Coordinates of C-alpha atoms and ligand atoms in Angstrom, one line a residue:
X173 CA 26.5 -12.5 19.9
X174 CA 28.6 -15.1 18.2
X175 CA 25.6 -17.9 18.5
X176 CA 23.7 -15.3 16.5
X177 CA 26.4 -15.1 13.6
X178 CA 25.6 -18.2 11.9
X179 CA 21.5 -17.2 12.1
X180 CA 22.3 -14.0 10.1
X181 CA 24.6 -15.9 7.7
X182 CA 21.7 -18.5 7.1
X183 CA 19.4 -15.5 6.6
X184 CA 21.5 -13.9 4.2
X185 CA 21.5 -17.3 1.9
X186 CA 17.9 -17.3 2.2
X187 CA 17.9 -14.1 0.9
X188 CA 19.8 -15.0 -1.9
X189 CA 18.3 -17.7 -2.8
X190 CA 14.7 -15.8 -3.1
X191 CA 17.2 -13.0 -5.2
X192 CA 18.1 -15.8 -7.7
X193 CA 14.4 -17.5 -8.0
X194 CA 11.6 -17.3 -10.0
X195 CA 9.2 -15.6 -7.5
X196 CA 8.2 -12.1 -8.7
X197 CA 9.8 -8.9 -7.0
X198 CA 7.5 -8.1 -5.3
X199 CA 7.3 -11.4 -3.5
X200 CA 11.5 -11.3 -3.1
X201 CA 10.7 -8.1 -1.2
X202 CA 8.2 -9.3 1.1
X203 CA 10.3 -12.5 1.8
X204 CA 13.4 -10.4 2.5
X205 CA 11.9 -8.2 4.9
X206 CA 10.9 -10.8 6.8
X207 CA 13.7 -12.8 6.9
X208 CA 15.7 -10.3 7.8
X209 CA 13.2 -9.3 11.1
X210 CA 13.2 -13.1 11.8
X211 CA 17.1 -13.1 11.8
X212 CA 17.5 -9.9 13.8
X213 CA 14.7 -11.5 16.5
X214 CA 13.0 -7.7 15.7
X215 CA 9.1 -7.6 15.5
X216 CA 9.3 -5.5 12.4
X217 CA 11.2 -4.6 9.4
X218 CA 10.2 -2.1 6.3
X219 CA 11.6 -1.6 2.8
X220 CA 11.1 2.8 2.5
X221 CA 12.0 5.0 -0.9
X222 CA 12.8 8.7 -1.1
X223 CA 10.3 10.1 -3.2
X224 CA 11.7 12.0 -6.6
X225 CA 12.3 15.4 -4.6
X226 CA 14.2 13.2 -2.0
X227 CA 11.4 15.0 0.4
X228 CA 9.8 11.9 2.0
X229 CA 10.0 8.5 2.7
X230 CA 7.4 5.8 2.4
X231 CA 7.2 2.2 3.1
X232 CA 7.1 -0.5 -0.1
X233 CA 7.0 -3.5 1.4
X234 CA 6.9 -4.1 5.0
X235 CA 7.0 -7.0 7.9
X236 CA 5.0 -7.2 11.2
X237 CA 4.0 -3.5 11.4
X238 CA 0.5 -2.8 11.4
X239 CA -1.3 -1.7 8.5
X240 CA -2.4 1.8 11.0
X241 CA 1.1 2.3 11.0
X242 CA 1.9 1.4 7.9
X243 CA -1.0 4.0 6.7
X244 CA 0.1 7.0 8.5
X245 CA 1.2 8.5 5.6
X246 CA 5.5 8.8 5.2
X247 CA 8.1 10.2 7.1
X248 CA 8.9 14.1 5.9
X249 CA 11.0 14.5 9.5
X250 CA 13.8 16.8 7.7
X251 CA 16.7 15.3 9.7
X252 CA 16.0 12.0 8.9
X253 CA 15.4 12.5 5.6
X254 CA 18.1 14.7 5.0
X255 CA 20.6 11.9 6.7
X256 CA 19.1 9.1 4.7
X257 CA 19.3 10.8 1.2
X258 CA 23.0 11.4 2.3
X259 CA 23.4 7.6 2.5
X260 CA 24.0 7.6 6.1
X261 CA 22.6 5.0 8.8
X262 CA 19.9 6.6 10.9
X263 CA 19.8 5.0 14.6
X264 CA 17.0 6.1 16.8
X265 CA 17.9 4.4 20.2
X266 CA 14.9 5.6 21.9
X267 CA 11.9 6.6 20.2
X268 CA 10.4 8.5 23.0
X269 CA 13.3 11.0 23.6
X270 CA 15.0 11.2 19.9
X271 CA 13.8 15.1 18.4
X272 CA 14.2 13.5 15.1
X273 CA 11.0 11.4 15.9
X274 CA 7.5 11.8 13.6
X275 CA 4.4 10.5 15.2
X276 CA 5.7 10.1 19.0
X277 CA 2.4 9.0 19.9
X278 CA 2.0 6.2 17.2
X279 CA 5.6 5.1 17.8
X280 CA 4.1 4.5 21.1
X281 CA 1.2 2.5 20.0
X282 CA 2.9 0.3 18.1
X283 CA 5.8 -0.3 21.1
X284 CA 8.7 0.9 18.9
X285 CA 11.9 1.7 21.1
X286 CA 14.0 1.7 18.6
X287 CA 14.8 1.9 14.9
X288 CA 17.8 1.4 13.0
X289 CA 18.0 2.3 9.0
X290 CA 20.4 1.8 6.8
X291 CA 20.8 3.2 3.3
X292 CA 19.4 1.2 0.1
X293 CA 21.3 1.8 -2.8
X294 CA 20.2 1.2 -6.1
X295 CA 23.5 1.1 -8.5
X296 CA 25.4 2.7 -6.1
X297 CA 22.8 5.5 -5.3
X298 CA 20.7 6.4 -2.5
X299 CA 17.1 5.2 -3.3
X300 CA 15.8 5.0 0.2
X301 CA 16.3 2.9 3.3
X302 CA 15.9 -0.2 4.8
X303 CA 14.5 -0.1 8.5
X304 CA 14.3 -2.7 11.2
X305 CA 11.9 -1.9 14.3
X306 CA 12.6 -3.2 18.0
X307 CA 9.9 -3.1 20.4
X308 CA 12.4 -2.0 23.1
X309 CA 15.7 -0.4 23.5
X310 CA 18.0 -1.6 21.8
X311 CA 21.5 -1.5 20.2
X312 CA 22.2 -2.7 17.0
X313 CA 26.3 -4.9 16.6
X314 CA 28.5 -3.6 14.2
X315 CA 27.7 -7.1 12.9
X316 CA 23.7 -6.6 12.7
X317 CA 24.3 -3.7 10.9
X318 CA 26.5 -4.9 8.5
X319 CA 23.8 -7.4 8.1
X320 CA 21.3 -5.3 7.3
X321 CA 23.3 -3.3 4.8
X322 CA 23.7 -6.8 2.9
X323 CA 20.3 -7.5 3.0
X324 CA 19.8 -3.5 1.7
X325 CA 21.9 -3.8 -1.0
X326 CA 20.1 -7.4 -1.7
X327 CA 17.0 -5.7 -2.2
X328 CA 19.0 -2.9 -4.3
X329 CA 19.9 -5.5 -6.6
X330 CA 16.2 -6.6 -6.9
X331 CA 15.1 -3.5 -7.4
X332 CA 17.4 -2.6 -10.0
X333 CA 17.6 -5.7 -12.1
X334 CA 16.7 -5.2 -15.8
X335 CA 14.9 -8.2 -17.9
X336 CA 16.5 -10.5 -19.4
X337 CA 13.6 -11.8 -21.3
X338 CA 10.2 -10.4 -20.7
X339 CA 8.0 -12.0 -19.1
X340 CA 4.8 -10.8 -20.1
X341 CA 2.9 -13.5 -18.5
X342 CA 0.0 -12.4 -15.7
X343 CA 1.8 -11.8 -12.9
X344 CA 0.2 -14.5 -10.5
X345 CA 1.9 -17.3 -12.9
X346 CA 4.6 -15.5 -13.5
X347 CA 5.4 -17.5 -10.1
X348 CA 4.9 -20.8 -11.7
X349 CA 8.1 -21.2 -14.2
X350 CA 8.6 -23.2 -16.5
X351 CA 12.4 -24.1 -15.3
X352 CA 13.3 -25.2 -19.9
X353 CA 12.6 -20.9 -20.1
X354 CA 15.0 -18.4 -19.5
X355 CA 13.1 -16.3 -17.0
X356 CA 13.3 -12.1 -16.3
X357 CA 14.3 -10.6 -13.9
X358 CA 11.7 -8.4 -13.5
X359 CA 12.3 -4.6 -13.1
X360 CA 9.5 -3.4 -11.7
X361 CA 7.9 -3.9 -7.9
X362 CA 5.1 -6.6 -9.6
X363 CA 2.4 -7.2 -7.9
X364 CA 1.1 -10.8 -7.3
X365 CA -2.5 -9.6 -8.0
X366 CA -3.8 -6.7 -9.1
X367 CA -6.9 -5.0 -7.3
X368 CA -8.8 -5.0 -11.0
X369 CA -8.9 -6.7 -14.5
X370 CA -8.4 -3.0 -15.8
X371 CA -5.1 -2.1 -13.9
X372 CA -3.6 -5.5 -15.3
X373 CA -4.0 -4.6 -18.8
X374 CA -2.8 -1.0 -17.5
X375 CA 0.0 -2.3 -16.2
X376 CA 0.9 -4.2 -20.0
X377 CA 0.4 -1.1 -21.5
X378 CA 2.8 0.3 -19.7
X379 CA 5.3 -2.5 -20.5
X380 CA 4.2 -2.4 -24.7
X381 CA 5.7 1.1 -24.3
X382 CA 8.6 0.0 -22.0
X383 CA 7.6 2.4 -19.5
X384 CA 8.8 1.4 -16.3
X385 CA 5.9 1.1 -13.1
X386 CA 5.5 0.3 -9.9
X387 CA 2.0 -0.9 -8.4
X388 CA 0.4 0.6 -5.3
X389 CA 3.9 1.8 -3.8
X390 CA 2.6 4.6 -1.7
X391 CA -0.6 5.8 0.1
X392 CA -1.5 9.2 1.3
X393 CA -2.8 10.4 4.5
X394 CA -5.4 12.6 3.6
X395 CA -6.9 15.2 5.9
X396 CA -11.0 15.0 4.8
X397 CA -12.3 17.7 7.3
X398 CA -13.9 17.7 10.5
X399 CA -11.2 16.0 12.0
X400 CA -11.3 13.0 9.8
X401 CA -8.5 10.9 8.0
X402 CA -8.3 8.5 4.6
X403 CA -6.1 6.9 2.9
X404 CA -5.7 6.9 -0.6
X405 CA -3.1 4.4 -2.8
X406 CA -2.7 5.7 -5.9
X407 CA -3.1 2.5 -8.7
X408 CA 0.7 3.0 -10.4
X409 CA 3.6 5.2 -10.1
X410 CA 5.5 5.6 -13.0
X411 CA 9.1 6.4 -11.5
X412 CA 10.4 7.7 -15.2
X413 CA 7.8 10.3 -15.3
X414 CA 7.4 11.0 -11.6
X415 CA 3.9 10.3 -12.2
X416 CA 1.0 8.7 -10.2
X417 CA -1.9 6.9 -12.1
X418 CA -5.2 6.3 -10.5
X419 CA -7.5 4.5 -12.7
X420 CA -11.4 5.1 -13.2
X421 CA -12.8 2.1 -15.4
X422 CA -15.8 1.6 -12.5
X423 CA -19.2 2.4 -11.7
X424 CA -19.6 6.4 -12.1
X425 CA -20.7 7.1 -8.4
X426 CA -16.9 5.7 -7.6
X427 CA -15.7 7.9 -10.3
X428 CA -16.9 10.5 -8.2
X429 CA -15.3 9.6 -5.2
X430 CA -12.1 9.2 -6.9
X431 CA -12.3 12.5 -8.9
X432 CA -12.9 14.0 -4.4
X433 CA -9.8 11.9 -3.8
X434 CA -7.3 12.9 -6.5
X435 CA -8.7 16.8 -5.7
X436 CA -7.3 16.5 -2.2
X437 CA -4.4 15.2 -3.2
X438 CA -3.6 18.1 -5.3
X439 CA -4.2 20.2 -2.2
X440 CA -2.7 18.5 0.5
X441 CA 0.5 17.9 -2.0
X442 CA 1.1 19.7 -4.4
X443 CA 4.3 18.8 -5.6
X444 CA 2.8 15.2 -6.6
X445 CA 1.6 14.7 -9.5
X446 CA -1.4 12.1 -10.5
X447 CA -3.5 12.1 -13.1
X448 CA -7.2 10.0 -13.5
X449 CA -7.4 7.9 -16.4
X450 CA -11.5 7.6 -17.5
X451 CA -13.0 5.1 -18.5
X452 CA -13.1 6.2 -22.3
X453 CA -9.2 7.4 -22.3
X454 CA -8.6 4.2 -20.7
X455 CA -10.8 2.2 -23.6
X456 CA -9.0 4.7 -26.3
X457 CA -5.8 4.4 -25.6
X458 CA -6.7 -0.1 -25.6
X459 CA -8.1 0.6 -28.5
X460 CA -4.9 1.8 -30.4
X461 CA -3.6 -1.5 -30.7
X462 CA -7.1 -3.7 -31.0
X463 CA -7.6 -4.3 -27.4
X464 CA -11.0 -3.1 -25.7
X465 CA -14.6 -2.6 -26.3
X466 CA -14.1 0.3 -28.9
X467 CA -11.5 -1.6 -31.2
X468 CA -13.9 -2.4 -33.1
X469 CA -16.1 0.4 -33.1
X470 CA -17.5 1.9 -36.6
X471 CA -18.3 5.3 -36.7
X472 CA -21.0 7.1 -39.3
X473 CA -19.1 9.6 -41.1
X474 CA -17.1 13.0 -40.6
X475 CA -18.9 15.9 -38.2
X476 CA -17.4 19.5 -37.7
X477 CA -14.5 20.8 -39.2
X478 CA -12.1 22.2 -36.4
X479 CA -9.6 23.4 -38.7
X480 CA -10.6 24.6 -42.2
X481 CA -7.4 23.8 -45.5
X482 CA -6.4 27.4 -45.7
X483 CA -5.9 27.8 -41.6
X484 CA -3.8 24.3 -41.7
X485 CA -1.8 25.7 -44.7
X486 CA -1.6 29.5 -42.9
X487 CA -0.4 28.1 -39.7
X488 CA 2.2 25.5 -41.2
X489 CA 3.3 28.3 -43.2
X490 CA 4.2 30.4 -39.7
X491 CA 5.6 27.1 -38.2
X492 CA 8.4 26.8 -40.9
X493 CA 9.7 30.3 -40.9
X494 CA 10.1 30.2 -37.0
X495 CA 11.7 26.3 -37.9
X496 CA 13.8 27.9 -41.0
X497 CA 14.9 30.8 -38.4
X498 CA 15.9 28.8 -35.7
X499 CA 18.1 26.2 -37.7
X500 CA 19.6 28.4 -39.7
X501 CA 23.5 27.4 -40.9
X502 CA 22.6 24.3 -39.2
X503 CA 22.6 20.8 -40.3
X504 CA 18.4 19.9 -39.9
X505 CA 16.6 16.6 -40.2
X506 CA 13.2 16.5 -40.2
X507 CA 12.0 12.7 -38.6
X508 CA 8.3 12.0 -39.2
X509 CA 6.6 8.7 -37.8
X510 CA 4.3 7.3 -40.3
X511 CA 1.5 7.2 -41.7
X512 CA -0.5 9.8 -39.8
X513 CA 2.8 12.5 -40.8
X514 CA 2.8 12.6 -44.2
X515 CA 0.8 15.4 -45.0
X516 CA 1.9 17.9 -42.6
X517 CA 5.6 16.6 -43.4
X518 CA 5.3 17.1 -47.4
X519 CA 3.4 20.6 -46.6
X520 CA 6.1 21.8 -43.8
X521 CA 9.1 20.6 -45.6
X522 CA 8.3 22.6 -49.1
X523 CA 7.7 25.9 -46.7
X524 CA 11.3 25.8 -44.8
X525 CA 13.7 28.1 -46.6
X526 CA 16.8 26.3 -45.3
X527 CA 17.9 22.8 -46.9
X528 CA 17.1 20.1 -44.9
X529 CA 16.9 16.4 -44.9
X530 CA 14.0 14.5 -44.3
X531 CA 13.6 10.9 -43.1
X532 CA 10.5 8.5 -41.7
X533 CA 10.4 5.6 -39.0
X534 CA 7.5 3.2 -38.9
X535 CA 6.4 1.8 -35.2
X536 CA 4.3 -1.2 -34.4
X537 CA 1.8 -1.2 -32.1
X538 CA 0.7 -5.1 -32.2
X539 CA 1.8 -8.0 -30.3
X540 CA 3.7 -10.5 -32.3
X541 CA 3.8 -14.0 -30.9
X542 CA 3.5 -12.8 -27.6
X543 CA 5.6 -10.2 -27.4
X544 CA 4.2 -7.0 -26.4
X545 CA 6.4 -3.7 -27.3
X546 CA 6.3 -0.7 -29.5
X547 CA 8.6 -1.5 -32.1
X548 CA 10.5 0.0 -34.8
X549 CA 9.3 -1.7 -38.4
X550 CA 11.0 1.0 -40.7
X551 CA 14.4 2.2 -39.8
X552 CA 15.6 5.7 -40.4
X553 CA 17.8 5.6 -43.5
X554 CA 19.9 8.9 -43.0
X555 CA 22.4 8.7 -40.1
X556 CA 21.5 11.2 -37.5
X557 CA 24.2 11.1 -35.2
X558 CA 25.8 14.8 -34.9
X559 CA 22.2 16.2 -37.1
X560 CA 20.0 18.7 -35.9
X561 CA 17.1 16.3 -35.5
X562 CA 13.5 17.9 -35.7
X563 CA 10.9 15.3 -34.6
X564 CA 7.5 16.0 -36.8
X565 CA 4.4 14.3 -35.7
X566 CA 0.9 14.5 -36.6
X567 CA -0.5 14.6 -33.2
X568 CA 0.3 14.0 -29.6
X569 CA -2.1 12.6 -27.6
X570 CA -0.8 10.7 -24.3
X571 CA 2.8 11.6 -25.7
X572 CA 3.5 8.1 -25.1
X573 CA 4.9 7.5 -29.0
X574 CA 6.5 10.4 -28.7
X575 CA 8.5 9.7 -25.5
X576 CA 9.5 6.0 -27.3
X577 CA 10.8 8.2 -30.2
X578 CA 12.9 10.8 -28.8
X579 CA 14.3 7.7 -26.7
X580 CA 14.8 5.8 -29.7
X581 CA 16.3 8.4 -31.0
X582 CA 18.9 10.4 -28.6
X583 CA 20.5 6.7 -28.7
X584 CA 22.0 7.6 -32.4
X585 CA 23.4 10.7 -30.9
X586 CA 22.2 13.8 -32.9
X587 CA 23.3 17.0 -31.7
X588 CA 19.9 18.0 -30.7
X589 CA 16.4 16.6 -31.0
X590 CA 13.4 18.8 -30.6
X591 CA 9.5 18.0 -31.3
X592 CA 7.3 19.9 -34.1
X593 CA 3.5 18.7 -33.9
X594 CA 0.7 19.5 -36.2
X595 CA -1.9 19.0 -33.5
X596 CA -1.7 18.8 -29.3
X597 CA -3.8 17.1 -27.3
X598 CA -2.8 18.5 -24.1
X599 CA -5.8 17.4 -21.7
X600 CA -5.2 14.0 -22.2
X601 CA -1.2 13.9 -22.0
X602 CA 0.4 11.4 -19.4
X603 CA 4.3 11.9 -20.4
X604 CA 5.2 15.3 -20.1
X605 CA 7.4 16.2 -23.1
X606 CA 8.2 19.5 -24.0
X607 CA 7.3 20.5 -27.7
X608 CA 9.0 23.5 -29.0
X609 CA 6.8 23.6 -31.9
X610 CA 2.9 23.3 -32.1
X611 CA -0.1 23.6 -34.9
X612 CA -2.8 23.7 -32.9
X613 CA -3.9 23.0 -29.4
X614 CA -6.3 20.2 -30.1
X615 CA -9.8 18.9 -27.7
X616 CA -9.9 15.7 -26.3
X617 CA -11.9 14.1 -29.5
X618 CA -10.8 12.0 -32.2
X619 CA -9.7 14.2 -35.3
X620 CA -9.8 12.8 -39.0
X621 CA -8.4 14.5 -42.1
X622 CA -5.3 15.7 -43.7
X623 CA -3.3 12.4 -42.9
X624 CA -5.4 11.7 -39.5
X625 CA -7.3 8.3 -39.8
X626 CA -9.6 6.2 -38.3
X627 CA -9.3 2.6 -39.2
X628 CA -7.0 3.9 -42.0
X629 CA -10.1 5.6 -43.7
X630 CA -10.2 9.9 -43.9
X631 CA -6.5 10.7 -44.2
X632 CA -7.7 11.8 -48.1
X633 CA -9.5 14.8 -46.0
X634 CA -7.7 18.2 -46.9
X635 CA -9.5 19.6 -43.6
X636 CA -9.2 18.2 -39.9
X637 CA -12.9 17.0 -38.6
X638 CA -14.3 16.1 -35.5
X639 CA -15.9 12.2 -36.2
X640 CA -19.7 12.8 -36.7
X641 CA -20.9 10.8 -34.0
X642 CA -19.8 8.9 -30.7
X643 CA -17.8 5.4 -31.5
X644 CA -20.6 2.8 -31.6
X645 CA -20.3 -0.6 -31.5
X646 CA -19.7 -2.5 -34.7
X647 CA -21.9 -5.8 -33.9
X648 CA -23.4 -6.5 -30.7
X649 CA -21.2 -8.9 -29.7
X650 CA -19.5 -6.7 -27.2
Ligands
IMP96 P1 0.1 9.0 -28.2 O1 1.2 8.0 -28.1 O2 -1.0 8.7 -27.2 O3 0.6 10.4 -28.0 O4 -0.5 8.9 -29.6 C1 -0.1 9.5 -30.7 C2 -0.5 8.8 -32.0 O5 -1.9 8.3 -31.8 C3 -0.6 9.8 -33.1 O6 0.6 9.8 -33.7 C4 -1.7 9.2 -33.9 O7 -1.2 8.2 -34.8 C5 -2.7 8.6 -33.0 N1 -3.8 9.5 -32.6 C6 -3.9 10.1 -31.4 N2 -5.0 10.9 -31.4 C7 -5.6 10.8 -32.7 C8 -6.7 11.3 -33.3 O8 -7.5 12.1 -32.7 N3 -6.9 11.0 -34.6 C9 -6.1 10.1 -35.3 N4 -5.0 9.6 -34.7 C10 -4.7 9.9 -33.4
MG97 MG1 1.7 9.4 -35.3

């Protein structure tokens, strides 16, 4: 027992070394795991997170388990879960005689005896555990367990750590550093590849509206009839909406199958939520900020109008009573996010019968010597903090602005900050944001008119229009 104090020592320095390099997290994880198998002499070790109901657990990274193990789905066993969301270690001596015990039979298979967890912590609370497997019966030292918790809290800190600097580089070079450059931290479980060119640029979305992802963290065991099993591995999780993203940009007969897949899933468990970006959503929301085959589509001219200049005015008139009823004796500011606003914001302000103060912000959406974010370009010039702040927007499509915004904004401090919007675009949301006020539910089609453009042409429209054609391609260089 003493020999093996200095090999869980050296373990723990390897671990910190990998901590403090420039290897990506996801590769820090993998290396820990392992380590810490090699230094316990156990054949395998896994990294597993409570999902967001603290229902389940499922393995992120692993070491020396077998992918059929690995794939069996997660542990719901109530007991365990229960006692690891509590933060306490869970010791299975013997696998074949401990109640608490999922899938006796593949336990078996694998020649598990026993498994020792103990709680990961991510700033000081419980995010999931950190398991080590032995193929027979065994008991862990006080001193292996302490080890363990080290290495858990190791891979805590990983977890947690915010950038520093981004590093927007692809994530396979991110591995190659250039040692002059202060380099991130990264916050997210990166992957060193992605599975497709599509879930890259995905995933840099995601970062340009600083939305925080993991990649492939979880598979489901799904139940496809007749006795048959798959597996299916969601493309991203996006922890901050408790969201799983599965993304179509393929040939359509795998669209299908994906479209069978995410159906199941709804079935089998409900409580998750995943939602199947299409290929055109995916190319749209590209698009917004120049990237993709339809950024530089041209289109031939306006088609139907979905909402005619006396039902706009008629309906804005009904929004600002309920507005000017609700904020009575209260100190309102009205926020809109330009350009798209301005003709909603001019129309609803002149029809609230309570004063009110009325402010704009202007975001970016490009990249700027390599930086990719959403940024704020025009600052709001009243002070908000202790205000009655009413968010107006022109329309919500992903809710993806909107979610930067009301973040952006709860940092001055207002007393309250709600969400009034012309138009919603339900179908195609992603963040789920409640808006207390809204025009018109709006299809899944791009809308021009009455402050809406395309390629900053239309807003002059006193009507909202559906565009007359499909997107085409501008030249045919795409
Ligand atoms: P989100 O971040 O995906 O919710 O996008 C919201 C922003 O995208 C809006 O404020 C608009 O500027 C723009 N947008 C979304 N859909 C349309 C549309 O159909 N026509 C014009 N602009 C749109
Ligand atoms: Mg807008």
């Amino acid at each position: 027992m003493t020999r093996q104090a200095p090999r869980l020592n050296e373990a723990l320095g390897e671990i910190a070394e990998a901590l403090n390099s420039s290897l990506a997290s996801s590769e820090k994880l993998r290396l820990l795991v392992k380590v810490v198998a090699y230094a316990l002499g156990v054949h395998g070790c896994s990294l597993m997170l409570l999902d967001a109901q603290h229902k389940r657990l499922f393995h992120l990274v692993s070491h020396g388990l077998s992918q059929r193990y690995l794939t069996k789905g997660f542990i719901d066993s109530e007991q365990v879960v229960e006692e690891t969301a509590e933060g306490k270690t869970v010791v299975i001596l013997d696998i074949t005689t401990d109640p608490r015990v999922q899938f006796q039979e593949l336990n078996h298979q694998e020649h598990i005896g026993s498994i020792i967890g103990v709680p990961l912590k991510i700033r000081g609370d419980v995010a999931g555990t950190l398991r080590a497997y032995n193929r027979t019966i065994r008991e862990f030292t006080a001193r292996e367990q302490e080890f363990l918790t080290t290495a858990a809290n190791m891979a805590g800190l990983m977890l947690h750590s915010r950038p520093i600097v981004e590093d927007e580089r692809r994530p396979s070079e991110a591995a190659k550093v250039d040692k002059a450059h202060p380099v991130a931290l990264d916050s997210q479980f990166r992957p060193s590849a992605f599975g497709h060119p599509s879930e890259e640029e995905f995933a840099r979305l995601l970062d340009f509206y600083q939305i925080d992802w993991l990649y492939e963290p979880r598979s489901f065991l799904l139940d496809s009839g007749e006795g048959k099993s798959e597996m299916f591995t969601p493309d991203f999780y996006l922890p901050g909406l408790d969201l799983y993203i599965e993304i179509t940009t393929l040939k359509p007969g795998l669209t299908r199958e994906k479209r069978r897949r995410v159906r199941r899933l709804h079935e089998q468990y409900p409580e998750v939520n995943i939602k199947l970006l299409a290929r055109e959503d995916y190319d749209r929301l590209l698009a917004k900020y120049g990237h993709g085959p339809m950024a530089g589509a041209k289109t031939r001219g306006v088609g139907k109008v979905l909402f005619s200049t006396p039902r706009i005015h008629k309906r804005v008139r009904q929004l600002a009573k309920e507005i000017s009823s609700d904020y009575q004796g209260r100190h309102l500011v009205l926020v809109g996010v330009l350009r798209g606003v301005f003709c909603f914001m001019a129309d609803l302000m002149r029809a609230l019968t309570i004063p009110a103060d009325v402010d704009f912000m202007a975001l970016s959406y490009f990249q700027d010597k390599g930086e990719a974010a959403v940024r704020v370009t025009e600052d709001l010039h009243v002070n908000i903090q202790g205000c009655h702040v009413l968010l107006v927007e022109d329309i919500v499509d992903t809710g993806m602005t909107l979610t930067f915004v009301i973040n952006y904004l709860k940092a001055h401090n207002p007393a309250s900050v709600k969400v009034c919007t012309l138009l919603d675009k339900r179908v195609r949301r992603l963040a789920d944001i409640s808006l207390e006020y809204v025009g018109f539910e709006a299809p899944d089609e791009f809308l021009v008119g009455y402050g809406l453009d395309y390629e900053e042409e239309y807003r002059n429209l006193p009507f909202i229009a559906l565009m007359e054609a499909k997107l085409q391609e501008a030249d045919s260089r795409a």
